[in-house]
């Protein structure tokens, strides 16, 4: 009986037909703790490294769009208004300010996300009780792990985002902010980033995991198998991305505005500043259309590239 391939985002049920057809049995039942951790670690690396490679390609191809989005988050304004303003500031190069930090942060973030999901799901396979828990519980556990990982990357994110929003003077302004307010400013927006990652990550992986389980996988013998397989992955990535964006956007607006402000702001001050400039709608809608476009492209690209890389890099046991 054909089953879906194991995925770093897929429910553990995808691999449950290996033990003699007993679909209700936990795949990791009977393993020692050392064996469980070894298996989980191997799957985490298998999930994380292809994710990092796919993300690196996306950073370069979508950096310009991310810059427009972050400027919209921090300053407001429509897509074409910000596009023209940024081009006037420095041409094509202006859209790639912060590329170095982005190339470090993007793959590290995605690798952490996918590795956390893979590690947690592997651990949930370890016994019957954990294996029987709802997918929502498993996804929530992975979301907390990924959100905590993102906190470690805040200094890189601060450099990248400030350069995107402030341009060539970004690092100078950031260092001035550090001198005035201390090293902690590199973690400004950390609470917002944690919340945004949690709120965004949970629906992303929940939708992704659920659709991977529910949407039929084309049989290898079918006509146009490759097109159907990659089309399925791209559509699932798109659906997960759009759901996540709409739910978490306001938190990202707050995080980016606070993080890139020339002076230190509290969260209440940040919210008041946004509402004063663009009203309550600005809090929820700033940059959303750009983010939907960027993340729809990224979600589809990541799903396609991740699957292709994983098929070569990490073989099912």
Coordinates of C-alpha atoms in Angstrom, one line a residue:
X1 CA 0.0 0.0 0.0
X2 CA 1.5 3.3 -1.1
X3 CA 1.9 6.0 1.5
X4 CA 3.0 9.6 1.5
X5 CA 6.7 10.2 1.9
X6 CA 8.0 11.4 5.2
X7 CA 8.2 15.2 5.4
X8 CA 9.6 17.6 8.0
X9 CA 6.2 19.2 8.0
X10 CA 4.1 16.1 7.7
X11 CA 2.1 14.4 10.5
X12 CA 3.8 11.4 12.0
X13 CA 0.8 9.4 10.6
X14 CA 2.6 9.5 7.2
X15 CA 5.0 6.8 8.4
X16 CA 2.7 4.6 10.4
X17 CA 2.2 1.9 7.8
X18 CA 5.7 0.5 8.3
X19 CA 4.8 -1.6 11.3
X20 CA 2.9 -4.4 9.9
X21 CA -0.1 -2.4 8.8
X22 CA -1.1 -1.4 12.4
X23 CA -1.8 2.3 11.6
X24 CA -2.6 3.1 15.3
X25 CA 0.8 2.0 16.6
X26 CA 3.4 4.6 17.5
X27 CA 6.3 4.4 15.0
X28 CA 8.8 4.9 17.8
X29 CA 7.3 2.5 20.3
X30 CA 9.8 0.2 22.0
X31 CA 12.8 2.3 21.2
X32 CA 15.2 3.3 24.0
X33 CA 15.6 7.0 24.9
X34 CA 19.0 7.0 23.1
X35 CA 17.5 5.5 20.0
X36 CA 14.6 8.0 20.0
X37 CA 16.9 11.0 20.4
X38 CA 19.3 9.6 17.7
X39 CA 16.4 9.1 15.3
X40 CA 14.9 12.5 16.1
X41 CA 18.3 14.2 15.7
X42 CA 18.8 12.5 12.3
X43 CA 15.4 13.6 11.1
X44 CA 15.9 17.1 12.5
X45 CA 19.1 17.4 10.5
X46 CA 17.4 15.9 7.4
X47 CA 14.6 18.5 7.8
X48 CA 16.8 21.5 8.7
X49 CA 19.5 21.4 6.1
X50 CA 17.3 21.1 3.0
X51 CA 15.2 23.8 4.5
X52 CA 18.3 26.0 4.9
X53 CA 19.4 25.4 1.3
X54 CA 16.0 26.2 -0.1
X55 CA 15.8 29.3 2.1
X56 CA 19.1 30.6 0.9
X57 CA 17.9 30.6 -2.7
X58 CA 14.8 32.4 -1.7
X59 CA 16.6 35.1 0.1
X60 CA 18.5 36.2 -3.0
X61 CA 15.5 36.0 -5.3
X62 CA 13.0 37.7 -3.0
X63 CA 15.2 40.2 -1.0
X64 CA 13.9 43.2 -3.0
X65 CA 10.3 42.3 -2.1
X66 CA 11.1 41.8 1.6
X67 CA 12.7 45.2 1.7
X68 CA 9.6 46.9 0.3
X69 CA 7.6 45.0 2.9
X70 CA 9.7 46.0 5.9
X71 CA 9.7 49.6 4.8
X72 CA 5.9 49.4 4.6
X73 CA 5.8 47.9 8.1
X74 CA 8.0 50.6 9.6
X75 CA 6.8 53.7 7.7
X76 CA 3.5 52.8 6.1
X77 CA 2.7 53.6 2.5
X78 CA 1.6 51.4 -0.4
X79 CA 3.6 49.0 -2.4
X80 CA 4.3 51.1 -5.5
X81 CA 4.9 54.2 -3.4
X82 CA 7.6 52.5 -1.4
X83 CA 9.0 50.8 -4.5
X84 CA 9.5 54.1 -6.3
X85 CA 10.9 55.8 -3.1
X86 CA 13.4 53.0 -2.5
X87 CA 14.6 53.0 -6.1
X88 CA 15.0 56.8 -5.9
X89 CA 17.2 56.4 -2.8
X90 CA 19.8 54.1 -4.4
X91 CA 18.6 52.2 -7.4
X92 CA 18.6 48.4 -7.5
X93 CA 21.3 48.2 -4.8
X94 CA 18.9 49.9 -2.3
X95 CA 16.6 46.9 -2.3
X96 CA 19.5 44.6 -1.2
X97 CA 20.7 46.6 1.8
X98 CA 21.1 44.0 4.5
X99 CA 21.7 41.1 2.1
X100 CA 24.6 39.7 4.2
X101 CA 22.6 39.4 7.5
X102 CA 19.7 38.1 5.5
X103 CA 21.7 35.3 4.0
X104 CA 22.7 34.3 7.5
X105 CA 19.3 34.8 9.1
X106 CA 17.1 33.3 6.4
X107 CA 18.6 29.8 6.3
X108 CA 19.1 29.7 10.1
X109 CA 15.5 30.7 10.7
X110 CA 14.1 28.1 8.3
X111 CA 16.5 25.4 9.4
X112 CA 15.4 26.1 13.0
X113 CA 11.7 26.0 12.1
X114 CA 11.9 22.7 10.1
X115 CA 14.3 21.1 12.6
X116 CA 12.1 22.0 15.5
X117 CA 9.1 20.6 13.8
X118 CA 10.9 17.4 12.8
X119 CA 12.4 16.9 16.3
X120 CA 9.2 17.4 18.1
X121 CA 7.2 15.2 15.8
X122 CA 9.9 12.5 16.2
X123 CA 9.7 12.7 19.9
X124 CA 5.9 12.4 19.8
X125 CA 6.4 9.1 18.0
X126 CA 8.2 7.7 21.0
X127 CA 5.2 6.1 22.8
X128 CA 1.5 5.3 22.3
X129 CA 0.3 8.1 24.5
X130 CA 2.3 10.9 22.8
X131 CA 1.6 9.5 19.4
X132 CA -2.2 9.6 20.0
X133 CA -2.2 13.3 20.9
X134 CA -3.9 15.7 18.4
X135 CA -1.9 17.3 15.7
X136 CA -2.7 20.7 17.2
X137 CA -0.8 19.7 20.4
X138 CA 2.2 18.5 18.4
X139 CA 2.3 21.6 16.3
X140 CA 2.0 23.9 19.3
X141 CA 5.0 22.2 20.9
X142 CA 7.1 22.7 17.7
X143 CA 5.9 26.3 17.5
X144 CA 7.2 27.1 21.0
X145 CA 10.6 25.5 20.1
X146 CA 10.9 27.4 16.9
X147 CA 9.9 30.8 18.4
X148 CA 12.5 30.4 21.2
X149 CA 15.1 29.6 18.5
X150 CA 14.3 32.9 16.7
X151 CA 15.2 34.9 19.8
X152 CA 18.8 33.9 19.4
X153 CA 18.8 35.4 15.9
X154 CA 17.6 38.9 16.9
X155 CA 20.9 40.7 16.6
X156 CA 21.2 39.5 13.0
X157 CA 17.6 40.4 12.4
X158 CA 18.2 43.9 13.8
X159 CA 21.1 44.5 11.5
X160 CA 19.2 43.2 8.5
X161 CA 15.9 45.0 9.1
X162 CA 17.5 48.3 10.0
X163 CA 19.6 48.3 6.9
X164 CA 16.5 47.5 4.8
X165 CA 14.4 50.3 6.4
X166 CA 17.1 53.0 6.9
X167 CA 19.4 52.2 4.0
X168 CA 23.1 52.8 4.0
X169 CA 23.0 54.6 7.3
X170 CA 21.3 51.7 9.0
X171 CA 24.3 50.2 10.8
X172 CA 25.5 53.7 11.9
X173 CA 22.0 54.4 13.4
X174 CA 21.9 51.0 15.0
X175 CA 25.3 51.4 16.6
X176 CA 24.3 54.9 17.9
X177 CA 21.2 53.3 19.4
X178 CA 23.4 50.7 21.1
X179 CA 25.7 53.4 22.5
X180 CA 22.7 55.4 23.9
X181 CA 20.5 52.6 25.2
X182 CA 22.8 49.6 25.6
X183 CA 23.3 46.2 23.9
X184 CA 19.7 45.2 24.7
X185 CA 18.5 47.3 21.8
X186 CA 19.7 44.5 19.5
X187 CA 16.9 42.5 21.0
X188 CA 14.2 45.2 20.7
X189 CA 11.2 43.6 19.1
X190 CA 12.1 40.2 20.6
X191 CA 8.8 39.8 22.3
X192 CA 7.0 40.9 19.2
X193 CA 9.2 38.5 17.1
X194 CA 8.5 35.6 19.5
X195 CA 4.7 36.3 19.4
X196 CA 4.7 36.8 15.7
X197 CA 6.7 33.6 15.2
X198 CA 4.3 31.6 17.5
X199 CA 1.2 33.1 16.0
X200 CA 2.5 32.8 12.4
X201 CA 4.2 29.4 12.8
X202 CA 1.4 27.6 14.5
X203 CA -1.2 28.1 11.7
X204 CA 1.5 27.7 9.0
X205 CA 2.5 24.2 10.2
X206 CA -1.0 23.2 11.3
X207 CA -2.4 24.0 7.9
X208 CA 0.7 22.5 6.2
X209 CA 0.6 19.3 8.3
X210 CA -3.1 18.9 8.0
X211 CA -3.2 19.3 4.2
X212 CA -0.2 17.0 3.8
X213 CA -2.3 14.4 5.6
X214 CA -5.6 15.1 3.9
X215 CA -4.7 15.9 0.3
X216 CA -4.1 12.8 -1.7
X217 CA -0.6 12.1 -2.9
X218 CA -0.4 11.2 -6.6
X219 CA 0.7 7.7 -7.4
X220 CA 4.1 7.4 -9.0
X221 CA 2.5 5.5 -11.9
X222 CA 0.0 8.3 -12.7
X223 CA 0.5 10.4 -15.8
X224 CA 2.2 13.8 -15.1
X225 CA 3.3 12.5 -11.7
X226 CA 6.1 15.0 -11.2
X227 CA 3.8 18.0 -12.1
X228 CA 1.1 16.7 -9.8
X229 CA 3.5 16.1 -7.0
X230 CA 5.2 19.5 -7.1
X231 CA 1.8 21.3 -7.8
X232 CA 0.4 19.7 -4.7
X233 CA 3.3 20.8 -2.6
X234 CA 3.2 24.4 -4.0
X235 CA -0.5 24.8 -3.3
X236 CA -0.2 23.5 0.2
X237 CA 2.6 25.9 0.8
X238 CA 0.5 28.8 -0.6
X239 CA -2.5 27.9 1.7
X240 CA -0.3 27.7 4.8
X241 CA 1.5 30.9 4.0
X242 CA -1.7 33.0 3.4
X243 CA -3.3 31.7 6.6
X244 CA -0.2 32.6 8.7
X245 CA 0.2 36.1 7.2
X246 CA -3.3 37.3 7.9
X247 CA -3.2 36.1 11.5
X248 CA 0.3 37.5 12.5
X249 CA 0.6 40.7 10.5
X250 CA -0.1 43.2 13.2
X251 CA 2.6 41.7 15.5
X252 CA 5.1 42.0 12.7
X253 CA 4.1 45.7 12.1
X254 CA 4.8 46.4 15.8
X255 CA 8.0 44.4 15.9
X256 CA 9.5 46.1 12.8
X257 CA 8.5 49.6 13.8
X258 CA 10.0 49.2 17.3
X259 CA 13.1 47.5 16.0
X260 CA 14.0 50.1 13.4
X261 CA 13.1 53.2 15.3
X262 CA 16.1 55.6 15.6
X263 CA 15.3 55.9 19.3
X264 CA 14.2 53.3 21.8
X265 CA 10.5 52.9 22.0
X266 CA 8.3 50.9 24.4
X267 CA 5.6 48.6 22.9
X268 CA 2.8 51.0 24.0
X269 CA 4.6 53.9 22.4
X270 CA 5.1 51.9 19.2
X271 CA 1.4 51.0 19.0
X272 CA 0.4 54.7 19.6
X273 CA 2.9 55.9 16.9
X274 CA 1.5 53.5 14.3
X275 CA -2.2 54.4 15.1
X276 CA -1.4 58.1 15.1
X277 CA 0.1 57.8 11.6
X278 CA -2.2 55.3 9.9
X279 CA -5.1 54.7 12.3
X280 CA -6.1 51.3 13.7
X281 CA -6.2 49.8 10.2
X282 CA -2.5 50.6 9.8
X283 CA -1.8 48.3 12.8
X284 CA -3.3 45.3 11.0
X285 CA -2.9 46.1 7.3
X286 CA 0.5 47.8 6.9
X287 CA 2.5 45.8 4.4
X288 CA 0.0 42.9 4.4
X289 CA -0.6 42.9 0.7
X290 CA 3.2 42.9 0.0
X291 CA 3.7 40.1 2.6
X292 CA 0.9 38.0 1.1
X293 CA 2.6 38.3 -2.3
X294 CA 6.1 37.6 -0.9
X295 CA 5.1 34.7 1.3
X296 CA 2.9 33.1 -1.3
X297 CA 5.9 33.1 -3.6
X298 CA 8.2 32.0 -0.8
X299 CA 5.8 29.3 0.5
X300 CA 5.4 27.8 -2.9
X301 CA 9.1 28.1 -3.7
X302 CA 10.1 26.6 -0.3
X303 CA 7.8 23.6 -0.6
X304 CA 9.0 22.8 -4.1
X305 CA 12.7 23.3 -3.4
X306 CA 12.5 21.7 0.0
X307 CA 10.9 18.5 -1.3
X308 CA 13.4 18.3 -4.2
X309 CA 16.4 18.8 -1.9
X310 CA 15.1 16.5 0.8
X311 CA 14.5 13.7 -1.7
X312 CA 18.2 13.7 -2.5
X313 CA 19.6 14.7 0.9
X314 CA 17.5 12.7 3.3
X315 CA 16.1 9.2 2.4
X316 CA 13.3 7.6 4.4
X317 CA 14.5 5.0 6.8

